[in-house]
Amino acid sequence: MENSQCKICRRAGAKLFLKGERCITPKCAMVTKPYTPGALGKSGGKRKGRRGSSEYGTQLRDKQVVKFSYGLRERQFVNYVKEASKKKGVASLELVKLLESRLDNVVYRLGFTSNRASSRQLVSHGHITINGRRNNIPSYRVKTGDLIGIRGGSVGKGPFEGLADRWQKFESPTWLTLDKEKKEAIVTGDAVSDDTRFNFNSIIELYSR
């Protein structure tokens, strides 16, 4: 039976990497079933293509891609959009900062895990520290100067086994300085995203209607 996470990607029409490394293999549902769930005819005949979309439909899809990628509920996502829109800067860039600076996302961006869901579990289970103190709040907002590390009792165990091997070709985002030897990182600037799948301007326009 197909995993619900795979169906989310198929509905969004984009790889959201919700299952981590599996998403870059030929087994990915976006490779084996590159059409929306239910797009097959009742008789199992020819697959229907994706329908054209209105501007609103496109904006709605852009929202779903971002919301599901960051693993947020609708109310959480709306609150982030509202907060970003109230700030003095460019709303779309402010939204990026708010989403990217979440602790669970930072753990993912540092390569501790291959997807945000796993990163959220690491944080919730108390494996991650901020400035030397354990922090189990996935939505915690990191700031410039914060030191993100692994709790002493968790280093080299469970989800962190083989971390050095996974990091061999890994490069952290420019706003995070990762020390692979110490297995810790410092937030050195404002959070940004270079993920081309995300259209934050479209999302702001959607909620400005």
Coordinates of C-alpha atoms in Angstrom, one line a residue:
M1 CA 0.0 0.0 0.0
E2 CA 1.3 3.4 -0.9
N3 CA 2.5 5.6 2.0
S4 CA 0.4 8.7 2.8
Q5 CA 3.6 10.8 2.4
C6 CA 3.9 9.7 -1.2
K7 CA 0.3 10.7 -1.9
I8 CA 1.0 14.2 -0.5
C9 CA 3.9 14.6 -3.1
R10 CA 1.7 13.3 -5.9
R11 CA -1.1 15.7 -5.0
A12 CA 1.3 18.6 -4.9
G13 CA 2.9 17.5 -8.2
A14 CA 6.4 17.9 -6.8
K15 CA 9.0 15.9 -4.8
L16 CA 8.8 17.2 -1.2
F17 CA 11.5 14.8 0.1
L18 CA 9.2 13.7 3.0
K19 CA 10.8 10.3 3.1
G20 CA 14.4 11.4 2.8
E21 CA 16.8 9.3 0.8
R22 CA 14.1 7.1 -0.7
C23 CA 12.9 10.2 -2.6
I24 CA 16.1 10.3 -4.7
T25 CA 15.8 6.6 -5.8
P26 CA 13.8 5.0 -8.7
K27 CA 11.3 3.8 -6.0
C28 CA 10.1 7.3 -5.4
A29 CA 6.3 7.6 -6.1
M30 CA 6.9 10.7 -8.2
V31 CA 8.9 8.4 -10.6
T32 CA 6.7 5.3 -10.5
K33 CA 3.4 7.2 -10.4
P34 CA 3.9 10.7 -11.8
Y35 CA 0.2 11.6 -11.7
T36 CA -2.3 12.7 -9.1
P37 CA -3.9 10.0 -6.9
G38 CA -7.1 8.8 -8.6
A39 CA -6.0 10.0 -12.0
L40 CA -6.4 6.5 -13.5
G41 CA -9.7 5.7 -15.2
K42 CA -12.1 3.4 -13.4
S43 CA -11.1 0.6 -15.8
G44 CA -7.4 1.2 -15.1
G45 CA -7.0 2.6 -18.6
K46 CA -4.8 5.4 -19.8
R47 CA -3.5 7.8 -17.2
K48 CA -5.0 11.3 -17.3
G49 CA -2.6 14.2 -17.4
R50 CA -2.6 17.0 -14.9
R51 CA -5.3 19.6 -15.7
G52 CA -4.4 23.2 -16.4
S53 CA -4.6 25.4 -13.3
S54 CA -5.9 28.9 -12.7
E55 CA -3.8 31.5 -11.0
Y56 CA -5.5 30.7 -7.7
G57 CA -5.0 27.0 -8.2
T58 CA -1.3 27.6 -8.8
Q59 CA -1.0 29.7 -5.7
L60 CA -2.8 27.1 -3.7
R61 CA -0.5 24.4 -5.0
D62 CA 2.6 26.6 -4.1
K63 CA 1.2 26.9 -0.6
Q64 CA 0.7 23.2 -0.2
V65 CA 4.2 22.4 -1.4
V66 CA 5.7 24.7 1.2
K67 CA 3.3 23.8 4.0
F68 CA 3.8 20.0 3.6
S69 CA 7.6 20.3 3.0
Y70 CA 8.0 22.0 6.4
G71 CA 5.5 19.7 8.0
L72 CA 3.1 22.3 9.3
R73 CA -0.6 22.3 10.1
E74 CA -2.8 24.9 8.3
R75 CA -3.2 27.1 11.4
Q76 CA 0.5 27.1 12.0
F77 CA 1.3 28.0 8.5
V78 CA -1.3 30.8 8.4
N79 CA 0.1 32.3 11.6
Y80 CA 3.6 32.4 10.0
V81 CA 2.2 34.2 6.9
K82 CA 0.4 36.7 9.1
E83 CA 3.5 37.4 11.1
A84 CA 5.6 37.8 8.0
S85 CA 3.1 40.2 6.5
K86 CA 3.2 42.4 9.5
K87 CA 7.0 42.8 9.5
K88 CA 8.7 45.9 7.9
G89 CA 10.7 43.9 5.3
V90 CA 9.6 42.1 2.2
A91 CA 6.9 39.7 3.3
S92 CA 8.1 36.7 1.2
L93 CA 11.6 37.0 2.6
E94 CA 10.3 37.4 6.1
L95 CA 8.3 34.2 5.6
V96 CA 11.5 32.4 4.5
K97 CA 13.3 33.5 7.7
L98 CA 10.5 32.4 9.9
L99 CA 10.2 28.9 8.4
E100 CA 13.9 28.3 7.9
S101 CA 14.8 29.4 11.4
R102 CA 12.6 26.7 13.0
L103 CA 14.9 24.4 15.0
D104 CA 13.6 21.2 13.4
N105 CA 14.4 22.7 10.0
V106 CA 17.8 23.8 11.1
V107 CA 18.6 20.3 12.2
Y108 CA 17.5 19.0 8.8
R109 CA 19.6 21.7 7.0
L110 CA 22.6 20.6 8.9
G111 CA 22.4 17.1 7.6
F112 CA 21.6 15.4 10.9
T113 CA 18.7 13.7 9.2
S114 CA 17.5 13.2 5.6
N115 CA 14.0 14.8 6.2
R116 CA 12.3 17.3 8.4
A117 CA 10.0 14.7 10.1
S118 CA 13.0 12.8 11.4
S119 CA 14.6 16.1 12.5
R120 CA 11.4 17.0 14.4
Q121 CA 11.7 13.6 16.3
L122 CA 15.3 14.3 17.2
V123 CA 14.3 17.6 18.7
S124 CA 11.2 16.3 20.5
H125 CA 13.2 13.4 22.0
G126 CA 15.8 15.8 23.5
H127 CA 18.8 14.9 21.3
I128 CA 19.5 18.5 20.3
T129 CA 21.0 21.4 22.3
I130 CA 21.0 25.1 21.9
N131 CA 23.9 26.9 23.5
G132 CA 24.7 23.8 25.5
R133 CA 21.2 23.4 26.9
R134 CA 18.8 20.7 25.7
N135 CA 15.9 22.0 23.6
N136 CA 12.9 19.8 22.7
I137 CA 10.8 22.4 20.9
P138 CA 10.7 21.8 17.1
S139 CA 9.3 25.3 16.5
Y140 CA 12.0 27.1 18.5
R141 CA 13.3 30.0 16.5
V142 CA 17.1 30.1 16.3
K143 CA 18.9 33.4 16.0
T144 CA 22.3 34.6 14.9
G145 CA 25.0 33.4 17.4
D146 CA 23.1 30.3 18.5
L147 CA 25.2 27.2 18.8
I148 CA 23.4 24.0 17.8
G149 CA 24.8 20.7 18.9
I150 CA 24.0 17.1 19.9
R151 CA 23.3 16.1 23.5
G152 CA 26.3 14.4 25.0
G153 CA 24.6 11.1 25.7
S154 CA 23.3 10.9 22.1
V155 CA 26.6 11.5 20.2
G156 CA 27.4 8.5 18.0
K157 CA 24.3 6.6 18.9
G158 CA 21.0 5.7 17.1
P159 CA 20.2 8.3 14.5
F160 CA 23.7 9.8 14.7
E161 CA 25.5 6.6 13.8
G162 CA 27.5 7.1 10.5
L163 CA 27.0 10.8 10.6
A164 CA 30.6 11.5 9.6
D165 CA 30.2 9.3 6.5
R166 CA 27.0 11.1 5.5
W167 CA 28.7 14.4 6.0
Q168 CA 31.7 13.7 3.7
K169 CA 30.2 15.5 0.7
F170 CA 27.7 17.5 2.6
E171 CA 27.7 21.3 2.6
S172 CA 25.7 23.3 5.0
P173 CA 23.7 26.5 4.0
T174 CA 25.7 29.7 4.0
W175 CA 23.9 31.0 7.1
L176 CA 25.0 28.0 9.1
T177 CA 28.6 27.3 9.9
L178 CA 29.0 23.5 10.6
D179 CA 32.0 22.1 12.4
K180 CA 32.0 18.4 11.4
E181 CA 34.6 17.4 13.9
K182 CA 32.7 18.8 16.9
K183 CA 29.4 18.0 15.4
E184 CA 28.0 21.4 16.1
A185 CA 27.0 24.5 14.2
I186 CA 26.7 28.3 14.7
V187 CA 23.9 30.4 13.2
T188 CA 26.0 33.1 11.4
G189 CA 23.3 35.1 9.6
D190 CA 19.6 35.5 8.5
A191 CA 18.0 32.3 7.4
V192 CA 17.5 32.0 3.6
S193 CA 16.3 29.3 1.3
D194 CA 17.7 28.4 -2.1
D195 CA 15.0 25.7 -2.7
T196 CA 13.7 26.4 -6.2
R197 CA 10.5 24.4 -5.6
F198 CA 9.3 27.1 -3.2
N199 CA 7.4 30.2 -4.5
F200 CA 7.0 32.4 -1.4
N201 CA 5.8 35.4 -3.4
S202 CA 2.9 33.3 -4.7
I203 CA 2.0 32.4 -1.1
I204 CA 1.9 36.0 0.1
E205 CA -0.2 36.9 -2.9
L206 CA -2.6 34.1 -2.1
Y207 CA -3.2 35.3 1.4
S208 CA -3.5 38.9 0.3
R209 CA -6.6 38.2 -1.7

